[in-house]
Amino acid sequence: MTGDSALSTVTHVIVDEVHERDRFSDFLLIKLRDVLQKQSNLKLIISSAALDANLFIRYFGSCPVIHIQGRPFEVKEMFLEDILRSTGYTNKEMSKYKKEKQREVKQQSTLTEWYSAQEDSSKTESQRQRSVPNLSEEYNLMDDVGDTVFNQLTEKDANCLEPWLIKEMDSCLSDIWLHKDIDSFAQVFHLILTENVSVDYRHSETSATALMIASGRGFLSQVEQLISMGASIHCKSSNGWMALDWAKHFGQTEVVDLLESYSASVEFGNLDESSLVQSSGNDLEAEDRELLKAYHHSFDDEKVDLDLIMHILYNICHTSDSGAILIFLPGYDEIVSLRDRILFDDKRFADNAHRYQVFMLHSNMQTLDQKKVLRSPPSGIRKIILSTNIAETSITVNDVVFVIDSGKMKEKSFDALSCVTMLKTVWISKASAIQRKGRAGRCRPGVCFRLFSRLRFQNMLEFQTPELLRMPLQELCLHTKLLAPINCPIVDFLMKAPDPPPALIVRNAVQMLKTIDAMDPWEDLTELGYHLAELPVEPHLGKMVLCAVVLKCLDPILTIACTLAYRDPFVLPTLASQKRAALLCRKRLTAGTFSDHMALLRAFQAWQKARSDGWERTFCEKNFLSQATMEIIIGMRTQLLGQLRASGFVRARGGADIRDVNTNSENWAVVKAALVAGMYPNLVHVDRGNLVLTGPKEKKVRFHPTSVLNQTQYKKIPPANGQAAAVQALPTDWLIYDEMTRAHRIANIRCCSVVTSVTVALFCGPARLPRNALQEPSLLRGDGVSNENSDSELEDEANSNSALLKLDEWLHLKLDSEVACLLLQLRQKWHSLFLRRMRAPSKPWSQIDETIIKAIITVLSTEEQAAGLQQPSGIGQRPRPMSSEELPLASAWRSTSSRNSSAETELPDDSSNAEKILMKSMPPEFQPKKYNKKNTSHSKRTSDDRSDQSSARSTDSSSYPSPCASPSSTTSGKASQSPSPRSNMPVRYFIMKSSNLQNLDISQQKGIWSTMPNNERKLNRAFWDSSMVYLIFSVQGSGHFQGFARMSSEIGSEKSQDWGSAGLGGIFKVEWIRKESIPFQFAHHLLNPWNDNKKVQISRDGQELEPQVGEQLLQLWDRIPLAEKTQLS
């Protein structure tokens, strides 16, 4: 319709599968309806097997309807109750149900007595004194070694607890509820930690958990502590109440707000079947009702019962000789899990894997794989297809005879009030259920196994919610602008849809696009806006990626942006102790950076490393990560990078090639600058006086329990004032966040990072600031300092030389007057440069452009150091290339749209003054110490300091090349003569075990080493993929590390006759750096996450160390007194 919008040469238009109601089909219907009003000769035919006919009859003005009878074979339906009855499926939990049912009746009676009991706030004299340890001393301050106990905890089932434990827990919970004995929580926490009692332990006589009791009594601090310890907010007592219901019933408004804010941010699709059977199950037969009650009691309805699917699969394969099986699953995670069960884990299938062809269908899979599934398998081989809802309509496999329908799907939903997008598991609609059933009867009579009851089917929505009502509205508005007629406001165009989104919410989204400079005041797309419309991510993530291109730190941002666009790769375990262990995994990955984004980045990089070594599945299990999510993310990265190449931002060679746009990827301060530019206006400020976080509209913001910033120390029991302690520990006064969920007076933020005020000043706010954005000291004295009570001002009291920089209505920074002027000019230079790159992505960089970026990077790095923030190593490492067969993503995202030129007002670019500004902007002349609260003196650097290309050098540098130095940093001696095709790559660390001390003497004398053949490929790959490879040597049985060396050549085929050990491979050159021996006892605190968190000395030959751990191990040679070391030679 781009070339002929009136369709003047077209007589008929057919739109099939219109029931899917994605945004593009709705856009098309809007345009076609407008054309129909002008073209009377045009005929429009819309079709679907499950069409909401009444809606479209109204939309197109009483159009005629034609019903066409299909000719599929008969398909037998089996609902959940039929499956349970006919196959005899049961599990351990179902067997327990009858006993527990009798207990539930008694528990409900006791619970009723609790509710009606007189509230006695005084403690009775008969209460015994409990011997409770000093929790603050024993549990709060834990080091890394102590935390590993979490990974080994197995919470005891209530039935396995010793009688005294049950009696003690019941007594404590009763005292808390009946007597408001808040001190009993200390004993509850003690038993949870020392006796492995579940934090969700249920009172044996009432089934109430500690969280429910704390919520009902209004003990806010204890509620926070329990949630931080992993307590489930979705557990139900015998009367069906969750903790939130307890708080509501007893009028505990603060607790209600807290729990609602947490539950609003959890991917919880409200799939509770037990309540449905309880309330509406009277129409069922008694046997079916009891079967369903027992089943739903035994299984989490939020998940997909893969055990039941395997049971059905086995029955099909043993009762029928042929016929393909199509299994509908919600998402890629479930598809991968079920595939692994069939091919590897379940011996009934794995031992006969040659009899099965297993195919995976997902919108993010390669097209080639989707074509293979259409072919008929050889005789005697059963085809099993694992698919999302793509097989409902998009792909038709004709030989399918059996369908197993989980009844669930992953649906992207957008909450317009909280501006949060979530991928939730939800029930499908009746229309989809009918479509799925129809897949089974195309070649012969079939069977459809439905993993939901008839009752659930009757309560399903008739049709799926249209995508226009579910998708993020900013993304929607960008698309609308490309498709709507010229001069037609976005809100007016969307109001023409069959199911239009609310007009007010659309206007708010348009305003947000103006805030991030994607639209001008007249609602026209800017140059940035056109690029954002082309990128397959939400606008703020797209802006983040484009800023990373200009700042030359693309690769880390690609990973972070794709992770935020898809979903959190960390899996939320069921057991509370595992939840704590999962949080510690996140914590360790942050490397002391106070950043959830760093955890996402390093998790992906560590998974890539495990993948290349062939143990990614075990790695994901150990670190609570979803392998399927990681595979999707790497495919999304490929797709996004491809679009950047197509737009000219990344070139194949020369300037702006993949190396050039990653020049600064090792510098975390620069990466955070791109994060800030994309996340704006998602900022909160630290109110140091009240120890709270504040936002533009929120006076009190909390960290979400899953954020690593929520717990500042490694602690088993979070402190009662955990939020205040977390805020107090923050090194800077500003944070960015990805999502904020609100519930009444409480707001929660998740995925946060601390940032400096300089980063905020340079990268937040609109590109064009008003003329009065900077208020000089004289103006401030004249009007008594505007916004005096604003909690967003950086300092409480302005001195006489302070200026006020207003970035928006809320974001005000009080700065030294000269510093504010310099920052404002540098900010203008940045925005002018960014605009030039948007207008001409392929244009070569000028010298002045390079100078501007260098100045910005120097300022950012200096400020990061002044705040005491760590510069982790290895964050710029690029993922290893994958073959096309490995990539899980083909073209799931939207296609690129054509770009039109658009005018945008450019900031004044005083090029003649640039040198002066930039010289002032660089240390030591530029020292913005007056706006740093701690007034930390800045590190001075020379003008030729290469901080724009490297991380900050370690302050405790030694005679050997620093492990955390930039790959591009020069090293002394022979190191500088080695091949260097590996600039800007990470540092790697390996343990080398020797059978005797003599071999180490030979190595030091000749500068060579040999390892076992099974290590050679790994070391060679590390040598060429990394900037530096360190080898730490240890003689077996010596109890010491004997020093470390640098690998200076690849491993060849020539072997040495000098070694006293047989079976060693080819020799390679090494440069010994330290030769003193260090006893293992000095390294006992170093645990290697890449070796099941074992101590570094418990390593096999060739074991790689996680970079942070390797760096710390090498630093021991400088920190241990000489008397404790022994010279090897």
PDB file of C-alpha atoms in Angstrom, residues 132-143 185-187 189-190 193 225 713-721:
ATOM      1  CA  VAL A 132      18.480 -17.703  71.091  1.00  0.00           C
ATOM      2  CA  PRO A 133      21.935 -16.881  69.745  1.00  0.00           C
ATOM      3  CA  ASN A 134      22.952 -13.315  69.013  1.00  0.00           C
ATOM      4  CA  LEU A 135      21.738 -13.228  65.433  1.00  0.00           C
ATOM      5  CA  SER A 136      23.510 -10.052  64.500  1.00  0.00           C
ATOM      6  CA  GLU A 137      26.845 -11.567  65.458  1.00  0.00           C
ATOM      7  CA  GLU A 138      26.368 -15.110  64.254  1.00  0.00           C
ATOM      8  CA  TYR A 139      24.495 -14.686  61.013  1.00  0.00           C
ATOM      9  CA  ASN A 140      24.554 -11.156  59.685  1.00  0.00           C
ATOM     10  CA  LEU A 141      28.169 -10.577  58.757  1.00  0.00           C
ATOM     11  CA  MET A 142      29.041 -13.417  56.431  1.00  0.00           C
ATOM     12  CA  ASP A 143      32.004 -13.668  54.114  1.00  0.00           C
ATOM     13  CA  PHE A 185      10.860 -14.287  65.272  1.00  0.00           C
ATOM     14  CA  ALA A 186      14.478 -14.586  66.425  1.00  0.00           C
ATOM     15  CA  GLN A 187      13.919 -18.245  67.275  1.00  0.00           C
ATOM     16  CA  PHE A 189      14.962 -17.412  62.014  1.00  0.00           C
ATOM     17  CA  HIS A 190      17.392 -19.452  64.088  1.00  0.00           C
ATOM     18  CA  LEU A 193      19.006 -21.412  59.361  1.00  0.00           C
ATOM     19  CA  GLN A 225      13.015 -10.021  56.269  1.00  0.00           C
ATOM     20  CA  GLN A 713      26.352  -7.521  52.721  1.00  0.00           C
ATOM     21  CA  TYR A 714      26.252 -11.262  52.269  1.00  0.00           C
ATOM     22  CA  LYS A 715      23.808 -12.036  55.039  1.00  0.00           C
ATOM     23  CA  LYS A 716      21.711 -15.009  56.005  1.00  0.00           C
ATOM     24  CA  ILE A 717      19.207 -12.995  57.989  1.00  0.00           C
ATOM     25  CA  PRO A 718      18.500  -9.581  56.485  1.00  0.00           C
ATOM     26  CA  PRO A 719      18.468  -6.786  59.091  1.00  0.00           C
ATOM     27  CA  ALA A 720      15.134  -5.400  60.228  1.00  0.00           C
ATOM     28  CA  ASN A 721      16.044  -2.074  58.598  1.00  0.00           C
TER      29      ASN A 721
END
